Every structure is written in structure tokens, then in C-alpha cells.
């Protein structure tokens, strides 16, 4: 039975107070959301008359206006409008083209301008402390909430104000270490009807959903892409840290991790493939080594991010991010049926428009 497409509305709100400014019609809407990457939105607000122009001019202020995507009564996406481009075509039709980044994008526009130190503090508490720093500065509170779960992994971190680091980058670096975590800011409407920006922290990964969603091809899966990419594979790895200069009379040299080599990979016939990473602010050997081991573990296997395109329905929503889905494919390449479970780590939505079906592309994490 074909799902009935529900209307999409864009709610334009003040970023800091979340006060509703307006709800305007849009065309060409596209949006995506990810774990480990900031989601984006693009759309065009048509300007057919002076009244709409006045409303749009008041409501759409890049950097100050937030936007929520509402489908039916549910919130499916939220973020901050960063660019507005007015465009007029040959017929004189005017449109306001907007580009927005998910709420995470705000943290990449805030710098740590004070020193912070954590000694044997749970890594998720350090992450929340960074978000607290952002929101406790004057004008910095955009209403990000969070829970108080811990990972059981204590960390030592010293952040210098002289580095002027971006908070989003600090969160990424903290999460990317061995036994780290994942983070994102989810958008939804709570049981009281309020719009919520919730910092999600998952150690070691974000997992959501209790029931398994089964997707078949042929069937709900309309199309798929299944790449195998070894361009970033590395079975030998070394990471470089901050420059260390204990002797002022000598040249400074960077802190280096040990060279990590996958001997089993080489014995199995793989050629040696080198990789490296830089952490210019890391001054502790143990921290640098933990980064190196995490990067090496991620690089040892060829990267593959399968994509499947499905029709949107009751069981395919942005809430699938972090959920395990069971994918079953039977075709010429998979005559014996591919039947595997994957975690959804990204989702791109294409709303219905002018006869175009309402679809979602799901980006899948290969089972570990």
C-alpha cells in the first residue's frame, strides 16, 4: 500500500529564543542528516508579490534565523540559515535561495577563547563541558539540551586559549580517539509539543531504535549503490603531534607515535600501504598514541558506504539515524541473496514535487 505524502512546512525562528518568525512556502527542498557530519538544507522561497517579499525579508536573516522542517506534525530537521541568495529568472520571477547547516554547524563557528582543563573526567562530560562553554557565553545559548549518561572512559585534556580552537573541531578530535564516541544534535518535537535540539552522545557509537526495519530489493528499495573503495586503505600508520623543543639550542621536532604495521595484512598478500594523521595541538604521548591506534583501525579495511534509495513511509524517517536495518538484495550480482544488517549513518530526503515521489537515500555503515 502506497504511503500518503504529508506536507512539508519550513518554520523560521529566532536562533536564540526559538520564537516563531514565519512559515513560508518553499520549492526545491532538499535536506540531509548524518552521524559524524553536519547535515544541510537547501530550498527556494518563491517571491510572487510584495507581501511575501516583506515577510521573507523580515524572517530570513542569515546567521540569526533558524529553520525547522516539519512534516505533518513531526519535526524532521533543524538548523541555522547561513546564506541567502536572491535570484531572478528571465521571466522576472524572484526567489530567495537559502542554505542552512544543522545545529552542529554553530559549534564550528564558536572558538574556545579560555583555557579548559579536565583530569580523569569522563569523555562525555568533557564533550558536554565544551557545549556548556559555548552556551554560557553572552549570546551563545541556542537551547541545546543533553542527557547525563557517561561512557566510563576517563580522559585528561588541556585546552589552551592560545590555540583559539573551534569547539566543533575539539569535539571531533575528542570523539576520534581510541574508545571514543559519536555525537550529533538531533531535532524533534517532544511529548509536550516543544521543538527540541538534543545533543546525542553515543559511546562507542550512537544506536537508536528497538525494532528492526527490513528493506528488500526488489521491493521498498528502489535503487542502490554499493562501492568498494581502497583509496584510503592503510595497513601501516604513524601520527604526528605538536612540536616539542626541550632544548632551546636544538631544532624543535614533532611528537611522533610509533609506526603501527598490520603484519597479518601483509602476510595475507596485501601490499604495504602507508597512512598518517596530524594532531598539531596534542602534546601528550599517550593521547597521540590513542589517536594513532584509532586512525589505524579505521584505515586498515577498504571503506565502503553503501547507499539505498527507498520510498518514504511510516518506518523510514530521520529517526532511523543510528538504527540497524536488515537489507535483502536479490539480483544478478547477488543470486544467493545479500542478507545483512547495517547501521544507518546518514539520510538524504527528497520531498515530493510535481509528480516526483517522496524518497530517502540511506547511507549505511558496513557491519564491523
Tab-separated table of C-alpha atoms in Angstrom:
chain	number	residue	atom	x	y	z
A	1	UNK	CA	0.000	0.000	0.000
A	2	UNK	CA	1.483	3.373	-1.071
A	3	UNK	CA	2.127	5.811	1.768
A	4	UNK	CA	0.308	9.139	1.528
A	5	UNK	CA	2.787	12.017	1.234
A	6	UNK	CA	2.468	14.514	4.041
A	7	UNK	CA	3.030	18.237	3.504
A	8	UNK	CA	6.325	19.851	4.458
A	9	UNK	CA	6.487	23.238	6.174
A	10	UNK	CA	9.508	25.361	6.990
A	11	UNK	CA	9.264	27.170	10.315
A	12	UNK	CA	11.574	30.177	10.516
A	13	UNK	CA	12.571	31.012	14.101
A	14	UNK	CA	14.976	33.217	16.016
A	15	UNK	CA	18.086	31.106	16.702
A	16	UNK	CA	18.490	32.164	20.342
A	17	UNK	CA	14.887	32.312	21.557
A	18	UNK	CA	13.281	29.882	19.057
A	19	UNK	CA	10.443	32.398	18.683
A	20	UNK	CA	8.474	31.650	15.525
A	21	UNK	CA	9.006	34.368	12.917
A	22	UNK	CA	7.044	32.960	9.976
A	23	UNK	CA	6.158	29.862	7.973
A	24	UNK	CA	6.742	30.417	4.261
A	25	UNK	CA	6.142	28.247	1.170
A	26	UNK	CA	9.248	26.685	-0.398
A	27	UNK	CA	10.248	24.946	-3.596
A	28	UNK	CA	13.104	22.599	-4.438
A	29	UNK	CA	13.561	21.491	-0.837
A	30	UNK	CA	16.352	19.017	-0.121
A	31	UNK	CA	17.807	18.054	3.234
A	32	UNK	CA	20.188	15.548	4.739
A	33	UNK	CA	21.370	14.494	8.172
A	34	UNK	CA	24.273	12.353	9.327
A	35	UNK	CA	26.159	10.859	12.218
A	36	UNK	CA	29.677	12.271	12.133
A	37	UNK	CA	28.947	15.016	9.620
A	38	UNK	CA	26.877	18.212	9.690
A	39	UNK	CA	23.605	17.966	7.812
A	40	UNK	CA	22.434	20.577	5.317
A	41	UNK	CA	19.293	22.054	3.800
A	42	UNK	CA	18.666	23.967	0.608
A	43	UNK	CA	15.406	25.439	-0.635
A	44	UNK	CA	13.948	28.383	-2.502
A	45	UNK	CA	11.262	30.661	-1.094
A	46	UNK	CA	9.302	31.944	-4.111
A	47	UNK	CA	8.620	35.707	-4.019
A	48	UNK	CA	5.448	36.227	-6.110
A	49	UNK	CA	4.346	39.539	-4.583
A	50	UNK	CA	5.308	42.419	-2.287
A	51	UNK	CA	3.602	40.933	0.769
A	52	UNK	CA	5.654	37.716	0.618
A	53	UNK	CA	8.799	39.743	-0.051
A	54	UNK	CA	8.201	41.779	3.107
A	55	UNK	CA	7.594	38.655	5.192
A	56	UNK	CA	10.665	36.858	3.827
A	57	UNK	CA	12.876	39.910	4.348
A	58	UNK	CA	11.845	40.109	7.998
A	59	UNK	CA	12.066	36.369	8.685
A	60	UNK	CA	15.212	35.284	6.830
A	61	UNK	CA	18.330	36.764	8.408
A	62	UNK	CA	21.364	34.530	7.719
A	63	UNK	CA	23.245	33.709	10.897
A	64	UNK	CA	20.309	34.774	13.068
A	65	UNK	CA	17.395	32.743	11.706
A	66	UNK	CA	16.926	29.070	12.498
A	67	UNK	CA	14.744	26.775	10.410
A	68	UNK	CA	12.801	23.676	11.367
A	69	UNK	CA	11.446	21.249	8.775
A	70	UNK	CA	8.049	19.971	9.798
A	71	UNK	CA	6.403	17.022	8.047
A	72	UNK	CA	2.833	16.620	9.214
A	73	UNK	CA	3.158	17.272	12.949
A	74	UNK	CA	6.687	15.858	13.245
A	75	UNK	CA	9.953	17.798	13.227
A	76	UNK	CA	12.325	16.141	10.768
A	77	UNK	CA	15.271	18.552	10.660
A	78	UNK	CA	16.605	21.717	12.246
A	79	UNK	CA	19.478	24.109	11.693
A	80	UNK	CA	20.694	27.637	11.058
A	81	UNK	CA	20.377	29.583	7.797
A	82	UNK	CA	23.845	30.746	6.799
A	83	UNK	CA	23.330	32.088	3.278
A	84	UNK	CA	20.556	33.814	1.352
A	85	UNK	CA	20.833	34.457	-2.368
A	86	UNK	CA	18.184	36.386	-4.284
A	87	UNK	CA	17.749	35.186	-7.848
A	88	UNK	CA	15.569	36.472	-10.678
A	89	UNK	CA	14.992	34.443	-13.832
A	90	UNK	CA	14.430	35.623	-17.417
A	91	UNK	CA	10.696	35.943	-16.767
A	92	UNK	CA	11.241	38.187	-13.772
A	93	UNK	CA	10.277	35.525	-11.222
A	94	UNK	CA	12.074	36.206	-7.961
A	95	UNK	CA	13.185	33.590	-5.432
A	96	UNK	CA	15.114	33.632	-2.165
A	97	UNK	CA	17.542	30.704	-2.209
A	98	UNK	CA	18.596	29.611	1.268
A	99	UNK	CA	21.302	27.279	2.534
A	100	UNK	CA	21.308	26.019	6.124
A	101	UNK	CA	23.546	23.811	8.223
A	102	UNK	CA	22.369	21.554	11.062
A	103	UNK	CA	22.634	22.860	14.619
A	104	UNK	CA	26.115	21.290	14.792
A	105	UNK	CA	27.297	23.985	12.365
A	106	UNK	CA	27.009	26.573	15.160
A	107	UNK	CA	29.693	24.781	17.186
A	108	UNK	CA	32.102	25.095	14.249
A	109	UNK	CA	31.590	28.866	14.389
A	110	UNK	CA	32.440	29.182	18.070
A	111	UNK	CA	36.003	29.322	19.380
A	112	UNK	CA	37.398	28.307	22.749
A	113	UNK	CA	38.855	31.587	23.988
A	114	UNK	CA	39.553	30.430	27.547
A	115	UNK	CA	41.730	27.629	28.850
A	116	UNK	CA	39.975	24.449	29.973
A	117	UNK	CA	41.493	21.500	31.846
A	118	UNK	CA	39.987	18.082	32.576
A	119	UNK	CA	41.778	15.469	34.700
A	120	UNK	CA	40.329	11.940	34.594
A	121	UNK	CA	36.919	13.237	33.534
A	122	UNK	CA	34.508	11.046	31.571
A	123	UNK	CA	34.858	11.855	27.874
A	124	UNK	CA	31.140	12.550	27.502
A	125	UNK	CA	31.295	15.024	30.385
A	126	UNK	CA	34.178	16.785	28.640
A	127	UNK	CA	32.038	16.999	25.495
A	128	UNK	CA	29.123	18.429	27.454
A	129	UNK	CA	31.512	20.862	29.147
A	130	UNK	CA	32.562	22.208	25.750
A	131	UNK	CA	28.923	22.731	24.785
A	132	UNK	CA	28.295	24.381	28.161
A	133	UNK	CA	31.190	26.763	27.492
A	134	UNK	CA	29.573	27.778	24.207
A	135	UNK	CA	26.145	28.303	25.715
A	136	UNK	CA	27.328	30.058	28.898
A	137	UNK	CA	28.971	32.895	26.985
A	138	UNK	CA	26.797	36.018	26.449
A	139	UNK	CA	24.647	35.488	23.376
A	140	UNK	CA	25.818	31.893	22.980
A	141	UNK	CA	22.826	29.946	24.308
A	142	UNK	CA	20.855	28.476	21.403
A	143	UNK	CA	18.952	25.962	23.528
A	144	UNK	CA	20.982	22.766	23.049
A	145	UNK	CA	19.974	20.191	25.680
A	146	UNK	CA	21.544	16.861	26.655
A	147	UNK	CA	21.283	13.870	28.968
A	148	UNK	CA	23.816	12.897	31.634
A	149	UNK	CA	24.850	9.398	30.520
A	150	UNK	CA	28.536	8.558	30.875
A	151	UNK	CA	30.817	6.268	28.893
A	152	UNK	CA	33.044	5.003	31.697
A	153	UNK	CA	36.111	6.239	29.774
A	154	UNK	CA	38.025	8.958	31.696
A	155	UNK	CA	40.258	11.364	29.798
A	156	UNK	CA	42.863	14.009	30.540
A	157	UNK	CA	42.577	17.095	28.360
A	158	UNK	CA	44.143	20.530	28.459
A	159	UNK	CA	42.837	23.115	26.023
A	160	UNK	CA	44.798	26.331	25.638
A	161	UNK	CA	43.084	29.606	24.853
A	162	UNK	CA	46.070	30.497	22.671
A	163	UNK	CA	45.095	27.779	20.186
A	164	UNK	CA	41.783	29.586	19.516
A	165	UNK	CA	40.349	26.215	18.506
A	166	UNK	CA	36.861	25.781	17.086
A	167	UNK	CA	34.635	23.902	19.525
A	168	UNK	CA	33.236	21.607	16.826
A	169	UNK	CA	36.779	20.552	15.921
A	170	UNK	CA	37.610	19.901	19.579
A	171	UNK	CA	34.555	17.648	19.855
A	172	UNK	CA	35.598	15.784	16.707
A	173	UNK	CA	39.137	15.271	17.995
A	174	UNK	CA	37.908	14.132	21.403
A	175	UNK	CA	35.500	11.675	19.784
A	176	UNK	CA	38.040	10.295	17.308
A	177	UNK	CA	40.442	8.868	19.873
A	178	UNK	CA	40.599	5.135	20.633
A	179	UNK	CA	37.464	4.033	22.571
A	180	UNK	CA	35.888	7.351	21.662
A	181	UNK	CA	32.291	8.260	20.871
A	182	UNK	CA	29.927	9.717	18.292
A	183	UNK	CA	27.988	12.964	18.578
A	184	UNK	CA	25.250	14.850	16.763
A	185	UNK	CA	22.416	17.255	17.554
A	186	UNK	CA	19.013	15.730	16.911
A	187	UNK	CA	15.887	17.750	16.091
A	188	UNK	CA	12.449	16.566	17.150
A	189	UNK	CA	9.225	17.535	18.884
A	190	UNK	CA	8.830	16.206	22.414
A	191	UNK	CA	5.699	14.787	24.029
A	192	UNK	CA	4.665	18.294	25.110
A	193	UNK	CA	4.893	19.594	21.556
A	194	UNK	CA	8.069	21.607	22.088
A	195	UNK	CA	10.805	21.796	19.452
A	196	UNK	CA	13.988	20.217	20.840
A	197	UNK	CA	17.713	20.448	19.955
A	198	UNK	CA	19.258	17.479	21.731
A	199	UNK	CA	22.967	16.676	21.869
A	200	UNK	CA	23.217	12.928	21.280
A	201	UNK	CA	26.343	11.202	22.558
A	202	UNK	CA	26.995	7.524	21.894
A	203	UNK	CA	29.929	5.528	23.232
A	204	UNK	CA	31.343	3.971	21.182
A	205	UNK	CA	28.562	4.650	18.647
A	206	UNK	CA	25.057	6.116	18.553
A	207	UNK	CA	22.426	3.394	18.493
A	208	UNK	CA	18.696	4.064	18.320
A	209	UNK	CA	15.553	2.065	17.692
A	210	UNK	CA	14.386	-1.181	19.234
A	211	UNK	CA	12.613	-2.855	16.309
A	212	UNK	CA	14.382	-3.987	13.148
A	213	UNK	CA	13.387	-2.479	9.807
A	214	UNK	CA	13.575	-4.888	6.856
A	215	UNK	CA	14.183	-3.457	3.371
A	216	UNK	CA	14.097	-5.620	0.238
A	217	UNK	CA	15.203	-5.249	-3.367
A	218	UNK	CA	13.130	-5.780	-5.425
A	219	UNK	CA	10.655	-4.120	-3.085
A	220	UNK	CA	10.863	-0.950	-0.986
A	221	UNK	CA	14.477	-0.426	-2.129
A	222	UNK	CA	14.119	1.439	-5.442
A	223	UNK	CA	17.838	1.540	-6.240
A	224	UNK	CA	21.205	1.106	-4.601
A	225	UNK	CA	24.911	1.904	-4.969
A	226	UNK	CA	27.465	-0.436	-3.424
A	227	UNK	CA	31.017	0.949	-3.714
A	228	UNK	CA	34.218	-0.686	-2.556
A	229	UNK	CA	36.928	1.942	-2.045
A	230	UNK	CA	40.525	1.122	-1.137
A	231	UNK	CA	41.963	4.565	-1.921
A	232	UNK	CA	42.164	5.387	1.799
A	233	UNK	CA	43.208	1.949	2.990
A	234	UNK	CA	46.401	1.870	5.048
A	235	UNK	CA	47.947	-1.056	6.890
A	236	UNK	CA	50.884	0.995	8.211
A	237	UNK	CA	50.292	4.170	10.187
A	238	UNK	CA	52.005	6.948	12.111
A	239	UNK	CA	50.561	10.086	13.693
A	240	UNK	CA	52.302	13.381	14.341
A	241	UNK	CA	51.635	15.669	17.297
A	242	UNK	CA	52.746	19.097	18.499
A	243	UNK	CA	56.307	20.313	18.109
A	244	UNK	CA	58.416	19.584	21.164
A	245	UNK	CA	61.503	21.637	21.978
A	246	UNK	CA	63.069	20.632	25.299
A	247	UNK	CA	66.476	22.011	24.239
A	248	UNK	CA	66.250	25.616	23.082
A	249	UNK	CA	69.594	25.283	21.312
A	250	UNK	CA	68.293	22.484	19.082
A	251	UNK	CA	65.679	22.402	16.345
A	252	UNK	CA	62.200	21.524	17.529
A	253	UNK	CA	60.785	18.182	16.407
A	254	UNK	CA	57.192	16.969	16.500
A	255	UNK	CA	55.898	14.340	18.868
A	256	UNK	CA	55.503	11.066	16.933
A	257	UNK	CA	53.536	7.916	17.567
A	258	UNK	CA	55.104	4.502	16.975
A	259	UNK	CA	54.775	3.143	13.437
A	260	UNK	CA	51.882	0.693	13.505
A	261	UNK	CA	52.012	-2.129	10.943
A	262	UNK	CA	49.378	-4.809	10.314
A	263	UNK	CA	51.665	-7.816	9.841
A	264	UNK	CA	48.709	-10.165	9.256
A	265	UNK	CA	47.530	-7.980	6.378
A	266	UNK	CA	50.952	-8.125	4.752
A	267	UNK	CA	51.180	-11.893	5.298
A	268	UNK	CA	47.789	-12.278	3.596
A	269	UNK	CA	49.228	-10.711	0.437
A	270	UNK	CA	48.292	-7.051	0.692
A	271	UNK	CA	50.975	-4.563	-0.388
A	272	UNK	CA	52.162	-2.161	2.284
A	273	UNK	CA	50.035	0.988	2.200
A	274	UNK	CA	51.120	3.894	4.410
A	275	UNK	CA	48.916	6.438	6.132
A	276	UNK	CA	49.378	9.276	8.590
A	277	UNK	CA	47.497	11.921	10.551
A	278	UNK	CA	48.384	15.229	12.200
A	279	UNK	CA	47.346	16.477	15.645
A	280	UNK	CA	49.258	19.727	15.968
A	281	UNK	CA	47.839	20.607	19.399
A	282	UNK	CA	48.412	17.202	21.050
A	283	UNK	CA	51.386	17.317	23.427
A	284	UNK	CA	50.844	14.083	25.408
A	285	UNK	CA	52.348	10.869	24.036
A	286	UNK	CA	49.527	8.673	25.370
A	287	UNK	CA	46.857	10.852	23.735
A	288	UNK	CA	48.694	10.899	20.412
A	289	UNK	CA	49.150	7.119	20.517
A	290	UNK	CA	45.432	6.642	21.179
A	291	UNK	CA	44.621	8.796	18.145
A	292	UNK	CA	47.063	6.794	16.035
A	293	UNK	CA	45.557	3.452	17.028
A	294	UNK	CA	42.020	4.705	16.291
A	295	UNK	CA	43.021	6.118	12.886
A	296	UNK	CA	44.946	2.940	12.016
A	297	UNK	CA	41.995	0.727	12.934
A	298	UNK	CA	39.697	2.777	10.676
A	299	UNK	CA	42.147	2.750	7.769
A	300	UNK	CA	43.017	-0.949	7.686
A	301	UNK	CA	39.882	-2.049	5.846
A	302	UNK	CA	38.678	-0.658	2.497
A	303	UNK	CA	35.996	1.932	3.047
A	304	UNK	CA	32.542	1.167	1.649
A	305	UNK	CA	29.475	3.340	2.247
A	306	UNK	CA	26.509	1.614	0.592
A	307	UNK	CA	23.553	3.792	-0.389
A	308	UNK	CA	19.991	2.623	-0.848
A	309	UNK	CA	17.082	4.728	-2.074
A	310	UNK	CA	13.658	3.883	-0.683
A	311	UNK	CA	10.190	5.342	-0.692
A	312	UNK	CA	9.419	7.248	2.475
A	313	UNK	CA	6.856	5.627	4.714
A	314	UNK	CA	5.912	5.084	8.311
A	315	UNK	CA	9.074	3.067	9.022
A	316	UNK	CA	11.511	5.323	7.116
A	317	UNK	CA	12.013	8.652	8.888
A	318	UNK	CA	15.007	10.679	10.172
A	319	UNK	CA	14.617	8.692	13.402
A	320	UNK	CA	16.391	5.849	11.541
A	321	UNK	CA	19.759	7.519	12.154
A	322	UNK	CA	21.656	5.120	14.395
A	323	UNK	CA	19.144	2.326	13.782
A	324	UNK	CA	20.029	-1.130	12.452
A	325	UNK	CA	18.241	-2.121	9.257
A	326	UNK	CA	18.186	-5.511	7.566
A	327	UNK	CA	18.889	-5.240	3.835
A	328	UNK	CA	17.978	-8.105	1.490
A	329	UNK	CA	19.000	-7.854	-2.169
A	330	UNK	CA	18.489	-10.421	-4.915
A	331	UNK	CA	19.801	-9.622	-8.407
A	332	UNK	CA	22.474	-10.756	-10.888
A	333	UNK	CA	25.323	-9.770	-8.567
A	334	UNK	CA	23.629	-11.349	-5.541
A	335	UNK	CA	21.929	-14.513	-6.905
A	336	UNK	CA	22.035	-16.139	-3.464
A	337	UNK	CA	20.547	-13.018	-1.816
A	338	UNK	CA	22.539	-10.491	0.153
A	339	UNK	CA	21.000	-10.580	3.639
A	340	UNK	CA	22.926	-8.333	6.040
A	341	UNK	CA	22.350	-5.846	8.830
A	342	UNK	CA	23.678	-2.306	8.630
A	343	UNK	CA	23.546	0.812	10.765
A	344	UNK	CA	22.051	3.922	9.175
A	345	UNK	CA	24.635	6.727	9.473
A	346	UNK	CA	23.164	9.214	7.026
A	347	UNK	CA	19.901	10.106	5.358
A	348	UNK	CA	19.039	12.409	2.457
A	349	UNK	CA	15.380	13.252	1.861
A	350	UNK	CA	13.754	14.316	-1.390
A	351	UNK	CA	10.206	15.608	-0.790
A	352	UNK	CA	7.517	15.017	-3.443
A	353	UNK	CA	7.203	17.732	-6.048
A	354	UNK	CA	5.454	17.872	-9.442
A	355	UNK	CA	4.881	14.150	-9.680
A	356	UNK	CA	8.249	13.235	-8.189
A	357	UNK	CA	7.887	10.564	-5.493
A	358	UNK	CA	8.888	11.160	-1.902
A	359	UNK	CA	12.117	9.231	-1.354
A	360	UNK	CA	15.027	8.913	1.039
A	361	UNK	CA	18.579	7.794	0.380
A	362	UNK	CA	20.030	5.901	3.350
A	363	UNK	CA	23.793	5.773	3.905
A	364	UNK	CA	24.825	2.555	5.604
A	365	UNK	CA	27.713	1.529	7.785
A	366	UNK	CA	29.227	-1.797	6.825
A	367	UNK	CA	28.969	-4.294	9.703
A	368	UNK	CA	32.090	-4.447	11.857
